[in-house]
Structures are given as C-alpha cells and as structure tokens.
Coordinates of C-alpha atoms and ligand atoms in Angstrom, one line a residue:
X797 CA 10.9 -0.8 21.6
X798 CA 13.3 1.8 19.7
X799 CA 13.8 4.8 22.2
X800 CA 15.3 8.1 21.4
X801 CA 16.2 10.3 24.4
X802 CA 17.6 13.7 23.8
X803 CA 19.7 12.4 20.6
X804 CA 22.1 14.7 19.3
X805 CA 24.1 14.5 15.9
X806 CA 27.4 16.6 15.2
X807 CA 29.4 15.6 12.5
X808 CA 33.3 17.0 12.8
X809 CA 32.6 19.6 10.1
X810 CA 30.4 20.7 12.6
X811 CA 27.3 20.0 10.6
X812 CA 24.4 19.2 13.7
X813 CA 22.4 16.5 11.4
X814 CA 20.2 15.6 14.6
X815 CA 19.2 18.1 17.2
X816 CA 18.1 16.9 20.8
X817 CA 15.4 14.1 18.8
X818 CA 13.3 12.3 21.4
X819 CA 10.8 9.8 20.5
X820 CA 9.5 6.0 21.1
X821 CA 8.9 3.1 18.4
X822 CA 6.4 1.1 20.1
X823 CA 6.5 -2.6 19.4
X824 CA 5.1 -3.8 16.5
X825 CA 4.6 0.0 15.3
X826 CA 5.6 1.0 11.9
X827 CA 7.0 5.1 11.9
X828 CA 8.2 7.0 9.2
X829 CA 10.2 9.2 9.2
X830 CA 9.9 11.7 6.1
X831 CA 11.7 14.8 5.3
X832 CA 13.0 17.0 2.6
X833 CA 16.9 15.4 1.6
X834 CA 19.6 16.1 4.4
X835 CA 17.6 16.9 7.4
X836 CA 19.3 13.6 9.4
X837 CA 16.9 10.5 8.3
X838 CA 19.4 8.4 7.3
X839 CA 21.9 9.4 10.2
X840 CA 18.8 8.7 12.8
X841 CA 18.7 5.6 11.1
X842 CA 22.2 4.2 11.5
X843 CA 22.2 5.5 15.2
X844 CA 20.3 2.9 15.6
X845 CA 22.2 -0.2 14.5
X846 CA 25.2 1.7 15.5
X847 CA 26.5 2.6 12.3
X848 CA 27.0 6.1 13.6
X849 CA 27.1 6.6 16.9
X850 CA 25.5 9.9 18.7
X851 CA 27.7 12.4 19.9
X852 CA 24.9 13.0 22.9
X853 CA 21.5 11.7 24.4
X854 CA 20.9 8.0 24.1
X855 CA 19.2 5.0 22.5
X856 CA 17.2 2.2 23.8
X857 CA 16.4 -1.4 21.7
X858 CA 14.3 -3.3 23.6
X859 CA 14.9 -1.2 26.9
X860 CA 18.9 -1.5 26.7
X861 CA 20.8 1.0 25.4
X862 CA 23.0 0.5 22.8
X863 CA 26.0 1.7 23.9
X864 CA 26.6 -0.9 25.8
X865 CA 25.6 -3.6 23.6
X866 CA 27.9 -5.5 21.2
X867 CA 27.6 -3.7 18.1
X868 CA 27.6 -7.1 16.2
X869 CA 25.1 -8.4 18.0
X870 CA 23.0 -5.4 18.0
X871 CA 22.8 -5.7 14.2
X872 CA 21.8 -9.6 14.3
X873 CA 18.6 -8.4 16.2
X874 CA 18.5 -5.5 13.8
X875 CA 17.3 -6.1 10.1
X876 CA 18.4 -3.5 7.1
X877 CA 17.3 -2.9 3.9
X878 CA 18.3 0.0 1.6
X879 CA 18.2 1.6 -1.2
X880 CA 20.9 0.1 -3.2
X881 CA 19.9 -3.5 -1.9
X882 CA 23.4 -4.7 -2.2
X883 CA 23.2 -8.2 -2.8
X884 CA 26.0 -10.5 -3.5
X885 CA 26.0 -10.1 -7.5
X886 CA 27.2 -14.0 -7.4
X887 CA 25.4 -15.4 -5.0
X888 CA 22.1 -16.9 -6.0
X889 CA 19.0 -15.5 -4.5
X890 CA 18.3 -18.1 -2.6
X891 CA 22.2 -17.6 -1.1
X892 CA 21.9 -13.7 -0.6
X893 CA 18.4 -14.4 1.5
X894 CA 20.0 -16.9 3.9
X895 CA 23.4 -14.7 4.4
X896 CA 22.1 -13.9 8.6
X897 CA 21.3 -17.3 9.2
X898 CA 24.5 -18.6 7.7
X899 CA 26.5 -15.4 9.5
X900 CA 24.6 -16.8 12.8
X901 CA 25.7 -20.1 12.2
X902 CA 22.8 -21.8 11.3
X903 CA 22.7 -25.3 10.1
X904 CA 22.8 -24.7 6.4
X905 CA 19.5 -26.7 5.8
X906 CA 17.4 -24.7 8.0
X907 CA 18.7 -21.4 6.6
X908 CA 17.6 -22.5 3.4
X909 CA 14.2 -23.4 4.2
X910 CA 14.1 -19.9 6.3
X911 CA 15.2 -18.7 3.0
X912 CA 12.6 -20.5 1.0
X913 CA 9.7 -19.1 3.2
X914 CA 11.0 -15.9 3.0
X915 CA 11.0 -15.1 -0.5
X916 CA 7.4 -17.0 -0.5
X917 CA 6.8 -14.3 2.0
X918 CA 8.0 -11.4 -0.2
X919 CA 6.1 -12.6 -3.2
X920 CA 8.9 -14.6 -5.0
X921 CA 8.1 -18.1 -5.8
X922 CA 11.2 -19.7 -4.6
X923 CA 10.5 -22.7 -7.3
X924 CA 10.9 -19.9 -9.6
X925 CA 13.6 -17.8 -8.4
X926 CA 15.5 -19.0 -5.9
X927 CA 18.7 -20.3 -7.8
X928 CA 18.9 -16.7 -10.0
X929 CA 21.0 -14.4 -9.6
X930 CA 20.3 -10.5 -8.8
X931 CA 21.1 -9.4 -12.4
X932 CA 18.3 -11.3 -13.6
X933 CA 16.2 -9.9 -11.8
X934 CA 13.9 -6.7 -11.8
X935 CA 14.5 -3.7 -9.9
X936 CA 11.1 -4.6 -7.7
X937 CA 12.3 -8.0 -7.3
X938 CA 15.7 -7.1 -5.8
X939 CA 14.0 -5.2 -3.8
X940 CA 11.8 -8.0 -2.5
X941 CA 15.1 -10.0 -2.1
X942 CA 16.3 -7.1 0.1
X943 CA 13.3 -7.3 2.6
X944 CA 13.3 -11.2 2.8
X945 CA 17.2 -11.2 3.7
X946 CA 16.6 -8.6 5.8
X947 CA 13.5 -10.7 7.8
X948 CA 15.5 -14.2 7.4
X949 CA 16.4 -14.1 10.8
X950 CA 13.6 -13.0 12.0
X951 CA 14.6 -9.8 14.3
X952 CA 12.0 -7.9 16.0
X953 CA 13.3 -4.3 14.5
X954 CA 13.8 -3.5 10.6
X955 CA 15.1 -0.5 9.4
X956 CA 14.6 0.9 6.6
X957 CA 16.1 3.5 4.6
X958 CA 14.4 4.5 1.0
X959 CA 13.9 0.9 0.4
X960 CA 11.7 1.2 -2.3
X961 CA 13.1 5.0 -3.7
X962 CA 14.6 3.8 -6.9
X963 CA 11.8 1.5 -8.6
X964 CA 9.4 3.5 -10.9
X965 CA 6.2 4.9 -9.2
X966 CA 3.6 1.6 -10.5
X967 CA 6.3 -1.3 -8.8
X968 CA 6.6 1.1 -5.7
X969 CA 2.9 1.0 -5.2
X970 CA 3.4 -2.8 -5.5
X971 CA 6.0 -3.3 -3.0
X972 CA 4.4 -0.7 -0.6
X973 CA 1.1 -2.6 -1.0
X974 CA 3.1 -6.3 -0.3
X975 CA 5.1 -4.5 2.2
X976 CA 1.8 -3.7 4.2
X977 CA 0.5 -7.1 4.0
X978 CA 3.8 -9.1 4.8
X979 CA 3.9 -6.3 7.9
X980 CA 0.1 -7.2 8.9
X981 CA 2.0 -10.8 9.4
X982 CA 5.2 -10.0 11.1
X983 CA 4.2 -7.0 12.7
X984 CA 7.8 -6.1 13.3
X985 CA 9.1 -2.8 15.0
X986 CA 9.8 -1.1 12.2
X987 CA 11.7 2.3 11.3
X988 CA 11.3 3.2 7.8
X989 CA 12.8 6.4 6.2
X990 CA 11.5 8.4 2.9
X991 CA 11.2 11.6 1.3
X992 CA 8.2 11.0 -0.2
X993 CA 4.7 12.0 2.1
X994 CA 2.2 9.9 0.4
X995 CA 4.4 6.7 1.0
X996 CA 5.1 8.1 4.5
X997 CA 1.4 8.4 5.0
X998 CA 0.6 5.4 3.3
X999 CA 3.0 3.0 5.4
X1000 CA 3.4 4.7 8.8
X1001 CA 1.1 3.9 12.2
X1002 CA 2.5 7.1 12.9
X1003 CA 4.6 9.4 11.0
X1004 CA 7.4 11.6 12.1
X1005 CA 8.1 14.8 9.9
X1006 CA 11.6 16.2 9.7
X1007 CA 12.3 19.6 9.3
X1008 CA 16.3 20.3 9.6
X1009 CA 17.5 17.5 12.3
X1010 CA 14.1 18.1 14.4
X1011 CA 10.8 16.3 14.0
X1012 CA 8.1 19.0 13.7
X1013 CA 5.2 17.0 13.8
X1014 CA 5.1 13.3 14.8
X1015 CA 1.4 11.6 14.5
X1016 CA -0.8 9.4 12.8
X1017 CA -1.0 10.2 9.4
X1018 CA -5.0 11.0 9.3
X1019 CA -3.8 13.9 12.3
X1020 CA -0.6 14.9 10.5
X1021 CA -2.9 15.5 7.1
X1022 CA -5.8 17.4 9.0
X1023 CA -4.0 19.2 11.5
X1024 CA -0.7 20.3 10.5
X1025 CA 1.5 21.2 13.8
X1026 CA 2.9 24.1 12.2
X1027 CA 3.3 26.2 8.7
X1028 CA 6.0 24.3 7.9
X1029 CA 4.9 20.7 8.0
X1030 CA 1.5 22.2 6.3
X1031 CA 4.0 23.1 3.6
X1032 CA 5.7 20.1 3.9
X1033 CA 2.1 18.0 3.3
X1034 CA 1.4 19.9 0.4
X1035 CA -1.6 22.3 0.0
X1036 CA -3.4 19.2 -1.3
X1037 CA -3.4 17.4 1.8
X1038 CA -7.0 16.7 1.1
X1039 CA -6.3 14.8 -1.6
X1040 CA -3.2 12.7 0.4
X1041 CA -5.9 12.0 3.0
X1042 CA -7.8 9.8 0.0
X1043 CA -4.7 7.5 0.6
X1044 CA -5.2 7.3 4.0
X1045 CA -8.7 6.4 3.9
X1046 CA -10.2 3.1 3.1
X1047 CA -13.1 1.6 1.2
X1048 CA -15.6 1.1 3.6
X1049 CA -19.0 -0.8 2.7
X1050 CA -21.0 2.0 4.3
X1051 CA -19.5 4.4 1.4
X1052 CA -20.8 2.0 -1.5
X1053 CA -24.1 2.9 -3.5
X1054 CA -26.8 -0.2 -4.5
X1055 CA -27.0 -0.2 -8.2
X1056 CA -30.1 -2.5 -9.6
X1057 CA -28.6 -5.9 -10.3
X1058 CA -29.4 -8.4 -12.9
X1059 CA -28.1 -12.4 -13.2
X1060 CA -26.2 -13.6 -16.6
X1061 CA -29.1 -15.8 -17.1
X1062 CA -32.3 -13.4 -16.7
X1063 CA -34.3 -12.9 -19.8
X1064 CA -33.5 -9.2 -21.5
X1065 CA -37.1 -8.1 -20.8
X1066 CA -37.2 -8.9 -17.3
X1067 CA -33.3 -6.6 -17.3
X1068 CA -35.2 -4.0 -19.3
X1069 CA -38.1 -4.1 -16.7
X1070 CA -35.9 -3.8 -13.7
X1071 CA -33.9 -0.9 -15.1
X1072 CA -37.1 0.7 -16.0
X1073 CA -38.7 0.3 -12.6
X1074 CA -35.3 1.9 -11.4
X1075 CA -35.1 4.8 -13.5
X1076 CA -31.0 3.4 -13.6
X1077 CA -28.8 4.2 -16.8
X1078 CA -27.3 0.6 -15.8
X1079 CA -27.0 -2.4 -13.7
X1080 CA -24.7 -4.8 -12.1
X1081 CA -24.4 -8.2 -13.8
X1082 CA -23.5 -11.4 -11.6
X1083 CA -23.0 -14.7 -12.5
X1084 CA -24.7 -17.5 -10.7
X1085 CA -22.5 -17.5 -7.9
X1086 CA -23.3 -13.7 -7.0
X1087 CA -19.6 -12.7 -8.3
X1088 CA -19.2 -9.8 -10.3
X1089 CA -19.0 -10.5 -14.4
X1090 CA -19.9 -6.9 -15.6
X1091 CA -22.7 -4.3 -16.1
X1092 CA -25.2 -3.9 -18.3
X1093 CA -26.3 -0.4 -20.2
X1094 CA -29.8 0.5 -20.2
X1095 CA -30.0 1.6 -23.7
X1096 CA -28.9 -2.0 -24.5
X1097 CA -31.1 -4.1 -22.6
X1098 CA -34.2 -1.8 -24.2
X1099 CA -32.8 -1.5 -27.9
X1100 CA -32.0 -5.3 -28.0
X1101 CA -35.1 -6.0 -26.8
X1102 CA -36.8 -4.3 -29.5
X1103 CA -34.6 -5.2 -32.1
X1104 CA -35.9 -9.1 -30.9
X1105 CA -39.7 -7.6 -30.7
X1106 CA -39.1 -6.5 -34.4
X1107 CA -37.0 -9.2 -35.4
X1108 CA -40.2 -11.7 -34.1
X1109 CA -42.7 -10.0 -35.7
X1110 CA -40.8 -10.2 -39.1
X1111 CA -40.7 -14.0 -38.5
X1112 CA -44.3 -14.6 -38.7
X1113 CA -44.3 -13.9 -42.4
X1114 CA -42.0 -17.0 -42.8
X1115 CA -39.5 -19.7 -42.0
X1116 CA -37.5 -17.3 -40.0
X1117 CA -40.3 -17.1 -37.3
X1118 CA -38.4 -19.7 -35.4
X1119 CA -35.2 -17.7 -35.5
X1120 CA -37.5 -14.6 -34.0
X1121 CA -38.8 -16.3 -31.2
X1122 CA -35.6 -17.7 -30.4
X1123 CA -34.2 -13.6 -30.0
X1124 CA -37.3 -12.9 -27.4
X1125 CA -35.6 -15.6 -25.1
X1126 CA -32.1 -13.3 -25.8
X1127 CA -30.4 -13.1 -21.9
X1128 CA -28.4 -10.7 -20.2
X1129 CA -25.2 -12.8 -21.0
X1130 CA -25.7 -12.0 -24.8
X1131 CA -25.1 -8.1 -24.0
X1132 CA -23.2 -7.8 -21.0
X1133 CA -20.1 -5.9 -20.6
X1134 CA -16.6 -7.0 -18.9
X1135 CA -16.0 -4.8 -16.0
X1136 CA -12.4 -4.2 -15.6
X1137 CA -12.9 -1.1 -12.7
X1138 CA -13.5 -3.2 -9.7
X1139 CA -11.3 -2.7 -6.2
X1140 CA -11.4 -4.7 -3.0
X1141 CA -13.0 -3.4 0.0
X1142 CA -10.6 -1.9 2.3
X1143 CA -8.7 -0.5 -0.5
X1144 CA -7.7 3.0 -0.2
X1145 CA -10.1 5.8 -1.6
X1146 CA -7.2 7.0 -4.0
X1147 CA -6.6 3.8 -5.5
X1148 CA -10.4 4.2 -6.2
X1149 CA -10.0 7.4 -7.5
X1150 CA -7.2 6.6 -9.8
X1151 CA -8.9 3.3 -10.9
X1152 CA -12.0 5.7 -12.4
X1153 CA -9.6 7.8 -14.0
X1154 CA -8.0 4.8 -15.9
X1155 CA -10.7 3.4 -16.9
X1156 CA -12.4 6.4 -17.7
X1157 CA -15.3 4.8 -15.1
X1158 CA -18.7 6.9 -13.8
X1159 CA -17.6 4.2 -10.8
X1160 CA -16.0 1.0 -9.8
X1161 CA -17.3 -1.8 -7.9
X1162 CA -16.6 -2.6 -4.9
X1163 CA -16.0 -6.6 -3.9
X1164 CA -15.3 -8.4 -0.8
X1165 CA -13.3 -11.3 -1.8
X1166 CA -15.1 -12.6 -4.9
X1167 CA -18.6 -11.5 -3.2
X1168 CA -20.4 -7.9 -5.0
X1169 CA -20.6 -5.5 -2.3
X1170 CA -21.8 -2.2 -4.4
X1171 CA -20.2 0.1 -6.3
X1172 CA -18.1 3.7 -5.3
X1173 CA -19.3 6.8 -7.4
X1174 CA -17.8 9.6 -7.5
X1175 CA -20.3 11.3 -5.2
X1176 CA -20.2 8.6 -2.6
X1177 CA -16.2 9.0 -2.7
X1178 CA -16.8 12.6 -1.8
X1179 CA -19.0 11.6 1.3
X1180 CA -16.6 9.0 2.2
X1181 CA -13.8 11.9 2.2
X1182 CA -16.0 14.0 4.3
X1183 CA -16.9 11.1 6.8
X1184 CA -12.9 10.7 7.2
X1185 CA -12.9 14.3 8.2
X1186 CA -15.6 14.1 10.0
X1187 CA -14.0 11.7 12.4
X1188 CA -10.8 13.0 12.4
X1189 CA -10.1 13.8 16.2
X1190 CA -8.2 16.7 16.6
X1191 CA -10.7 18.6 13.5
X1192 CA -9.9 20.8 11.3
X1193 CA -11.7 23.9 9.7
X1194 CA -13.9 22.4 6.6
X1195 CA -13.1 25.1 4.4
X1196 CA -9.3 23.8 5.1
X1197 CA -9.6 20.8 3.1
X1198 CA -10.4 21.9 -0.7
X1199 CA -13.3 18.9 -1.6
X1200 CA -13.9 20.8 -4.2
X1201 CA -10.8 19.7 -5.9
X1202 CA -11.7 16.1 -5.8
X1203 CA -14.9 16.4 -7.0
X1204 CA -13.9 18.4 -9.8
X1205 CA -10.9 16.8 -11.0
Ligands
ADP950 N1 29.6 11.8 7.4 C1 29.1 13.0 7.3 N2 29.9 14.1 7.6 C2 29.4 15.4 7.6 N3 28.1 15.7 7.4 C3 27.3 14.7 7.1 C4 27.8 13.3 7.1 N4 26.7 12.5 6.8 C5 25.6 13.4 6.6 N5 26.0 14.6 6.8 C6 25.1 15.8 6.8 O1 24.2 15.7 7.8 C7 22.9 16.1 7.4 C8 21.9 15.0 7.5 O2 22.2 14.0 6.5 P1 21.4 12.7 6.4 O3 21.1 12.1 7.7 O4 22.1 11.8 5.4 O5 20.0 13.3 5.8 P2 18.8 12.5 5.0 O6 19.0 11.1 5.1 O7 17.6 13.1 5.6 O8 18.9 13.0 3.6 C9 23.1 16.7 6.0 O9 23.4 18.0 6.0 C10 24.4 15.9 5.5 O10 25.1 16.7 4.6
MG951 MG1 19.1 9.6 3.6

C-alpha cells in the first residue's frame, strides 16, 4: 500500500535525514515508526504526501509512485494529523471536521453528516460539541477533532506524526486506547510516527525503529521486545523490555484464577461455610445477574456471623430476641465491599498491573462485558508474562527478560 524503495534524504546543508530506507505498509497495517528526535521520522513522513520530496529512490501509494501523481490529489487520498492539530481557531468543530469534503466539493449537507459521524466516531458527541470552537476545547479533544478531520473523507492512508505527543500521559492513554478501537473499524493504512516505544509498541502491527535515518529493526512489537536486532535497538527498548512486553500482551481467560464466589442474597453462614470449605481469605460477590458487585473478606463473613450468633443468644433473655433472629438471616449484601479494580478481558497485562497498584489490589477482576470471568493475581500475571515469552517465535534466552522485576515491584 505505502512502498519505500531505496529512499534517500539530503537536505542542501547536506544533512542525509533518510539513508537508502526500504520498506512496505501493507493495507490495513498500522507501522510505527519510533526513534530518538531527528533521525528522519517526520521527513519519511512528508515524503509521503509529498511535502518533501526524496532526493533518490522512490515511493509507491497504492502501487503508483508519487512522483508522478498530482500532489493535490495525492493529499486528498492522504489523511494528516499532527502534533499541533491546527484547526481553524474560528471555525466551529463541526466546520474544521468537514474542511476535505468541502475542499473536494462536496454537497455541503453530506459533508456535514460525514462530519457528524466522524466526531461520533472519535468519541465527541456531536449534539454536544459540534458547533464549539477549538479554544473550548481540551487538549485530548482537539486532538480527537484532528483524527476525525483527518478520516472525513475517508482516505485509505493516514499519517500521522506525534499526534498524541503533547497531551498529558492519562489522556494519551485515552486517545491511544480510542485510536485502537476506531482503527479495529476503519482499518486504514496507516503510518504513525513517535518517540515514545511503549506507544510505538502499543499501536503498531509492526514497528519500525530508527536509529540515524536507517531502520534498525522493523517487526512486530512482541519480536522487536524479545529479540532485539542489534545493541542499539536493545538500548533503544530499554533494559526493561520485559516489562514493555506487559503492554503488548493481553488478558487472556486462560491467565485468570477461580476465586470461591458467593450471590448478594446468600445467607452469611452459608458465605462463611464456603470460604471455610475453601480455605480462601475472600470471595467474589455477584449480583443476581452473575455481574460483578464486589468481594467479600473472610474475617467479615465469620465475625459478623458471630457477632449475630451472640447478638441471638442475648435475645432470648427478652424483647430483643426478635431483633437477634432477624441478624442470623444477615446476607452477603449487608457486608459486601465495592470493587473498584476490575479490567476487561483483552486488556493489556500492564494496564492490569497498574490498576493493582492504584488500587493498592492483591488482584483485579477480570470481566467479559458485564459477565465475571475470574480474577488476575499477581502470580497468574507472572505466568501470563512467561506464556507470552513462551510463544514468542524467534525466543529469546529466559534469563534475558528480568521477571523478577515484575514480580517484585
Ligand atoms: N529543512 C531541513 N533542512 C535541513 N535539515 C533538516 C530539515 N528538516 C530536518 N532536517 C534534519 O534532518 C534530520 C531528520 O529530521 P526529522 O525528519 O525532522 O527527524 P524526526 O522527525 O525523527 O525528529 C535532523 O537532523 C534534522 O535536523
Ligand atoms: Mg519529527
């Protein structure tokens, strides 16, 4: 779909910012192309949609070469986001969306609904924003405007350049996240340049690592992380690639541990007597539906039910006797705990590992859709780690990747 053959860079200072690159997009592929600042992303980029143009070598969009296209009409089959969105400051967002349509001379109407769907697409509820204007809007949501303009007109190849490199780490997660999900629909060609390894990782099908104007590695990201080409894209990955390869890895049901589980409405004895037969410290607490409402603590379930047996045998002396017997029927509802930790199946094993931390959580559960599937510990993330290794292709020494850092962190 995007073809590089034997591209070459020279700017007239002389400065070679892309050396002989030759690689393939294929269609519907997401790459990245990641590098440390100045080794000739951005200027392998805007070869592309002609911004710059090569000084030798050639490229290919959609099996013609560029050259020889119309650089206008390259760019309309070409969509472009950046870093410093620039939208129209007075233009609404709904106006800034549908600027390709209107530049392609649609009928105004239909590049408004395109519009409309778009920033629906993007996560922007067009009821809500679509007559604002960029300043009142957030940096992540200007962003989002960004990617919808640039997919109004629906071209088969986006390029993107840092799109998401000045938002604050938590809304970058966000827009990577959405980004994924709105790519799973449009499965669009895509290009996308960073600095940063974990989004590279994160977003790419494959991943292309830069060292100065030459890609030193270019892979899936699972083969990039356990089998480094060469000492410098090790370096480049970071010594704890083991660690970057929890992004890369997904929640699988397989990895999830069966904690005892106990219903909202079951009697605190019977709670107590299922934790017992268990030996478990806890259980899982679902509603009447099977979704997840919490857990339970064992010393809870026991201690309240004492507290009742007491309570009950006070009663007999008098009037409260009725309260008593009333405490014996006490249910699981009366003493569960909200569960706040809870990812969905699929997610990656990092997210997982960052939700414990936050919530200060022995483990999360684990849910497909609404549905309880089982719940990640910190052991069975370690086993999940090792099963990614495990099937990891091209292999890699174990000691290489330090699982002793995950589990001890
Ligand atoms: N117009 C230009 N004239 C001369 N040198 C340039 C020009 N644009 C970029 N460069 C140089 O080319 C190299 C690659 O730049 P660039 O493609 O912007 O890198 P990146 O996007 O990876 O940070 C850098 O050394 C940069 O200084
Ligand atoms: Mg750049």
């Amino acid at each position: 779909m995007i073809r590089f053959e034997h591209v070459t860079k020279r700017y007239a200072d002389g400065t070679t910012a892309v050396d002989d690159l030759s690689f393939e997009v294929a269609e519907g592929e997401l790459v990245t192309l990641v590098g440390p600042s100045g080794c000739g992303k951005t200027t392998t980029m805007k070869m592309v949609n002609r911004l710059i143009e090569p000084t030798s070598g050639r490229i290919l969009v959609e099996g013609e070469d560029i050259a020889e296209t119309d650089p206008v009409a390259l760019r309309r089959r070409i969509g472009y986001v950046i870093q410093q969105v620039g939208l129209f400051p007075h233009k609404t967002v709904l106006e800034n969306t549908a600027t390709v349509p209107h530049l392609l001379g649609w009928q105004r109407k239909k590049g408004r609904e395109r519009a409309a769907e778009l920033l629906d697409l993007v996560g922007l509820d067009p009821s809500v924003y679509a007559d604002r204007y960029p300043d009142q809007l957030s940096g992540g949501q200007r962003q989002r405007v960004g990617v919808a303009r640039a997919l109004a007109a629906d071209p088969p190849v986006l390029l993107m350049d840092e799109p998401f490199g000045a938002v604050d780490p938590v809304v970058r997660e966000h827009l990577q996240t959405e980004f994924l999900r709105l790519q799973s629909q449009v499965r669009k060609t895509v290009l996308f340049v960073t600095h940063d390894i974990e989004e590279a990782v994160r977003l790419g099908d494959r991943i292309a690592v830069y060292g100065s104007g030459r890609i030193e590695q270019f892979d899936t990201p699972a083969a990039v992380l356990g089998a480094p080409a060469s000492p410098y894209v090790a370096d480049f990955v970071g010594a704890d690639r083991g660690l970057k390869r929890l992004s890369v890895t997904p929640i699988e049901p397989g990895d999830l541990w069966q904690p005892p589980v106990v219903h909202l409405d079951d009697p605190l004895t019977k709670a107590a007597a299922r934790l017992a037969s268990d030996g478990a410290r806890w259980a899982v607490v679902l509603d009447d539906a099977d979704h997840l409402h919490g857990w339970i603590p064992a010393d809870a379930a026991d201690a309240a039910d004492a507290a009742e047996g007491a309570e009950g045998a006070e009663g007999t002396e008098g009037a409260e006797g009725a309260e008593g017997a009333e405490g014996t029927d006490g249910t699981v509802r009366d003493h569960a705990r909200r569960m706040e930790a809870w990812l969905p199946v699929g997610a990656p094993l990092k997210q997982a590992f960052s939700t414990m931390l936050q919530h200060d959580a022995g483990w999360i559960a684990v849910l497909d859709g609404e549905r309880f599937l089982g719940v990640l510990t910190p052991g069975r993330l370690h086993e999940a780690l090792r099963r990614s290794i495990d099937a990891d292709a091209g292999g890699i020494a174990r000691g290489d990747v330090n699982l002793q850092t995950v589990a001890d962190t």
